[in-house]
Amino acid sequence: MKRLRMLYSGMSNCIFCKIIAGEIPSKKIYEDDEIFAFHDINPAAPVHFLVIPKKHIENVMELEPEDTMLAGRLLHKAQELACEQGLQEKGGRFVINAKSHGGQTVDHLHLHVLGGRALGWPPG
Ligand code: 5GP
Ligand code: ZN
């Protein structure tokens, strides 16, 4: 039974799989069969949420051709939710950090959406 639950709730040691499974609480914004979105616990801007695939893909470097539709949906859903969160007029930033040089700290693919203030560029 425990093993079965593990299979359904994704990678057992991944915090974002646990958030998807409801084992770690989050401020959920959106959920469907493939995608989950929630507010970042440590917001770097007035609006800061994460859009993630339910499928455990470690990072953008691990995307396979079969993930093309999912990746496109992820980006489009991020845009829709950004509009709902009030970013339509002034925009914001859509960011994917990857591996060590990208500053990735959670090894489950996630798209950051930030906005609500002017954001600096380039990153440090
Ligand atoms: P990364 O640095 O990997 O691109 O981004 C990971 C993001 O996940 C960080 O912005 C961090 O604040 C957020 N985060 C880490 N743990 C949790 C958590 O348990 N809940 C939520 N809502 N966000 C988290
Ligand atoms: Zn995961």
mmCIF file of C-alpha atoms and ligand atoms in Angstrom:
data_model
loop_
_atom_site.group_PDB
_atom_site.id
_atom_site.type_symbol
_atom_site.label_atom_id
_atom_site.label_comp_id
_atom_site.label_asym_id
_atom_site.label_seq_id
_atom_site.Cartn_x
_atom_site.Cartn_y
_atom_site.Cartn_z
ATOM 1 C CA MET A 1 0.000 0.000 0.000
ATOM 2 C CA LYS A 2 2.781 2.370 0.948
ATOM 3 C CA ARG A 3 4.609 1.542 -2.289
ATOM 4 C CA LEU A 4 1.473 2.142 -4.326
ATOM 5 C CA ARG A 5 0.967 5.548 -2.713
ATOM 6 C CA MET A 6 4.554 6.405 -3.570
ATOM 7 C CA LEU A 7 3.940 5.600 -7.222
ATOM 8 C CA TYR A 8 0.843 7.811 -7.339
ATOM 9 C CA SER A 9 2.428 10.731 -5.522
ATOM 10 C CA GLY A 10 5.565 10.895 -7.649
ATOM 11 C CA MET A 11 9.164 10.971 -6.471
ATOM 12 C CA SER A 12 9.134 10.233 -2.755
ATOM 13 C CA ASN A 13 11.926 12.678 -1.859
ATOM 14 C CA CYS A 14 10.780 15.596 -4.025
ATOM 15 C CA ILE A 15 9.091 18.526 -2.243
ATOM 16 C CA PHE A 16 7.180 19.601 -5.336
ATOM 17 C CA CYS A 17 5.825 16.057 -5.875
ATOM 18 C CA LYS A 18 4.719 16.218 -2.224
ATOM 19 C CA ILE A 19 3.034 19.575 -2.830
ATOM 20 C CA ILE A 20 1.201 18.102 -5.848
ATOM 21 C CA ALA A 21 0.106 15.143 -3.691
ATOM 22 C CA GLY A 22 -1.097 17.495 -0.932
ATOM 23 C CA GLU A 23 1.431 16.063 1.526
ATOM 24 C CA ILE A 24 3.017 19.509 1.918
ATOM 25 C CA PRO A 25 0.551 22.426 2.063
ATOM 26 C CA SER A 26 0.731 25.168 -0.553
ATOM 27 C CA LYS A 27 -1.285 28.168 -1.694
ATOM 28 C CA LYS A 28 -2.655 26.563 -4.843
ATOM 29 C CA ILE A 29 -3.598 28.769 -7.782
ATOM 30 C CA TYR A 30 -4.469 26.156 -10.397
ATOM 31 C CA GLU A 31 -4.537 22.412 -11.006
ATOM 32 C CA ASP A 32 -5.479 20.096 -13.881
ATOM 33 C CA ASP A 33 -4.433 16.588 -14.973
ATOM 34 C CA GLU A 34 -0.950 17.702 -16.015
ATOM 35 C CA ILE A 35 -0.185 21.027 -14.346
ATOM 36 C CA PHE A 36 -0.100 22.483 -10.828
ATOM 37 C CA ALA A 37 0.510 26.142 -9.896
ATOM 38 C CA PHE A 38 1.066 27.680 -6.460
ATOM 39 C CA HIS A 39 2.460 30.790 -4.795
ATOM 40 C CA ASP A 40 6.190 30.759 -4.028
ATOM 41 C CA ILE A 41 6.827 30.426 -0.281
ATOM 42 C CA ASN A 42 9.534 33.118 -0.442
ATOM 43 C CA PRO A 43 8.220 35.666 -2.951
ATOM 44 C CA ALA A 44 10.814 37.802 -4.740
ATOM 45 C CA ALA A 45 8.168 40.189 -6.110
ATOM 46 C CA PRO A 46 4.570 41.211 -5.255
ATOM 47 C CA VAL A 47 3.417 38.442 -7.628
ATOM 48 C CA HIS A 48 5.559 35.293 -7.570
ATOM 49 C CA PHE A 49 4.142 31.892 -8.338
ATOM 50 C CA LEU A 50 5.417 28.608 -9.763
ATOM 51 C CA VAL A 51 3.901 26.539 -12.567
ATOM 52 C CA ILE A 52 4.999 22.900 -12.592
ATOM 53 C CA PRO A 53 4.228 19.727 -14.497
ATOM 54 C CA LYS A 54 2.763 16.928 -12.385
ATOM 55 C CA LYS A 55 5.197 14.633 -14.158
ATOM 56 C CA HIS A 56 8.491 14.630 -12.267
ATOM 57 C CA ILE A 57 10.958 16.080 -14.778
ATOM 58 C CA GLU A 58 14.122 17.189 -12.967
ATOM 59 C CA ASN A 59 14.825 20.298 -15.003
ATOM 60 C CA VAL A 60 14.547 21.823 -18.441
ATOM 61 C CA MET A 61 17.741 20.018 -19.528
ATOM 62 C CA GLU A 62 15.874 16.710 -19.133
ATOM 63 C CA LEU A 63 12.955 17.543 -21.433
ATOM 64 C CA GLU A 64 12.304 14.875 -24.079
ATOM 65 C CA PRO A 65 10.576 15.297 -27.446
ATOM 66 C CA GLU A 66 7.508 13.569 -25.925
ATOM 67 C CA ASP A 67 7.273 16.467 -23.440
ATOM 68 C CA THR A 68 6.823 19.100 -26.153
ATOM 69 C CA MET A 69 3.055 19.465 -25.699
ATOM 70 C CA LEU A 70 3.392 19.566 -21.929
ATOM 71 C CA ALA A 71 6.109 22.235 -22.085
ATOM 72 C CA GLY A 72 3.949 24.348 -24.388
ATOM 73 C CA ARG A 73 0.926 23.968 -22.118
ATOM 74 C CA LEU A 74 3.048 24.933 -19.115
ATOM 75 C CA LEU A 75 4.099 28.186 -20.759
ATOM 76 C CA HIS A 76 0.616 29.020 -21.971
ATOM 77 C CA LYS A 77 -0.930 28.272 -18.574
ATOM 78 C CA ALA A 78 1.715 30.503 -16.961
ATOM 79 C CA GLN A 79 0.612 33.320 -19.281
ATOM 80 C CA GLU A 80 -3.082 32.791 -18.464
ATOM 81 C CA LEU A 81 -2.431 32.743 -14.733
ATOM 82 C CA ALA A 82 -0.165 35.802 -15.007
ATOM 83 C CA CYS A 83 -3.087 37.679 -16.561
ATOM 84 C CA GLU A 84 -5.396 36.488 -13.773
ATOM 85 C CA GLN A 85 -2.851 37.685 -11.220
ATOM 86 C CA GLY A 86 -2.917 41.174 -12.745
ATOM 87 C CA LEU A 87 0.214 41.115 -14.911
ATOM 88 C CA GLN A 88 -1.488 41.534 -18.309
ATOM 89 C CA GLU A 89 -0.871 45.261 -18.688
ATOM 90 C CA LYS A 90 2.704 45.601 -17.415
ATOM 91 C CA GLY A 91 3.964 42.049 -17.858
ATOM 92 C CA GLY A 92 6.615 40.453 -15.697
ATOM 93 C CA ARG A 93 9.198 37.731 -15.925
ATOM 94 C CA PHE A 94 8.883 34.052 -16.821
ATOM 95 C CA VAL A 95 11.968 32.206 -15.547
ATOM 96 C CA ILE A 96 13.249 28.637 -15.522
ATOM 97 C CA ASN A 97 16.422 28.072 -13.482
ATOM 98 C CA ALA A 98 18.376 24.957 -14.422
ATOM 99 C CA LYS A 99 21.023 23.064 -12.479
ATOM 100 C CA SER A 100 23.885 24.666 -10.539
ATOM 101 C CA HIS A 101 24.767 27.631 -12.756
ATOM 102 C CA GLY A 102 21.083 28.469 -13.102
ATOM 103 C CA GLY A 103 20.646 28.499 -9.335
ATOM 104 C CA GLN A 104 18.091 25.687 -9.320
ATOM 105 C CA THR A 105 17.336 24.627 -5.737
ATOM 106 C CA VAL A 106 14.393 22.258 -6.260
ATOM 107 C CA ASP A 107 14.972 19.417 -8.723
ATOM 108 C CA HIS A 108 11.468 19.338 -10.212
ATOM 109 C CA LEU A 109 10.967 21.493 -13.308
ATOM 110 C CA HIS A 110 9.254 24.782 -12.410
ATOM 111 C CA LEU A 111 8.482 27.974 -14.247
ATOM 112 C CA HIS A 112 8.659 31.090 -12.038
ATOM 113 C CA VAL A 113 6.248 33.905 -12.840
ATOM 114 C CA LEU A 114 7.194 37.223 -11.242
ATOM 115 C CA GLY A 115 5.656 40.665 -11.512
ATOM 116 C CA GLY A 116 4.007 43.554 -9.770
ATOM 117 C CA ARG A 117 7.145 45.706 -9.879
ATOM 118 C CA ALA A 118 9.905 46.541 -12.384
ATOM 119 C CA LEU A 119 12.497 43.759 -12.328
ATOM 120 C CA GLY A 120 16.222 44.254 -12.897
ATOM 121 C CA TRP A 121 18.181 42.734 -15.767
ATOM 122 C CA PRO A 122 20.603 41.048 -16.253
ATOM 123 C CA PRO A 123 20.598 38.673 -13.269
ATOM 124 C CA GLY A 124 23.687 38.722 -11.062
HETATM 125 P P1 5GP B 1 14.654 27.515 -7.883
HETATM 126 O O1 5GP B 1 15.675 28.227 -7.041
HETATM 127 O O2 5GP B 1 14.857 26.015 -7.856
HETATM 128 O O3 5GP B 1 14.512 28.047 -9.272
HETATM 129 O O4 5GP B 1 13.267 27.847 -7.214
HETATM 130 C C1 5GP B 1 12.698 27.112 -6.191
HETATM 131 C C2 5GP B 1 11.616 27.980 -5.586
HETATM 132 O O5 5GP B 1 10.784 27.153 -4.808
HETATM 133 C C3 5GP B 1 12.159 29.077 -4.659
HETATM 134 O O6 5GP B 1 11.728 30.342 -5.142
HETATM 135 C C4 5GP B 1 11.557 28.728 -3.312
HETATM 136 O O7 5GP B 1 11.176 29.864 -2.567
HETATM 137 C C5 5GP B 1 10.381 27.851 -3.669
HETATM 138 N N1 5GP B 1 10.059 26.843 -2.675
HETATM 139 C C6 5GP B 1 10.932 25.978 -2.078
HETATM 140 N N2 5GP B 1 10.268 25.186 -1.219
HETATM 141 C C7 5GP B 1 8.961 25.550 -1.272
HETATM 142 C C8 5GP B 1 7.790 25.090 -0.600
HETATM 143 O O8 5GP B 1 7.807 24.177 0.226
HETATM 144 N N3 5GP B 1 6.617 25.713 -0.923
HETATM 145 C C9 5GP B 1 6.549 26.733 -1.829
HETATM 146 N N4 5GP B 1 5.348 27.259 -2.058
HETATM 147 N N5 5GP B 1 7.633 27.188 -2.488
HETATM 148 C C10 5GP B 1 8.819 26.600 -2.210
HETATM 149 ZN ZN ZN B 2 9.001 15.942 -8.235
#
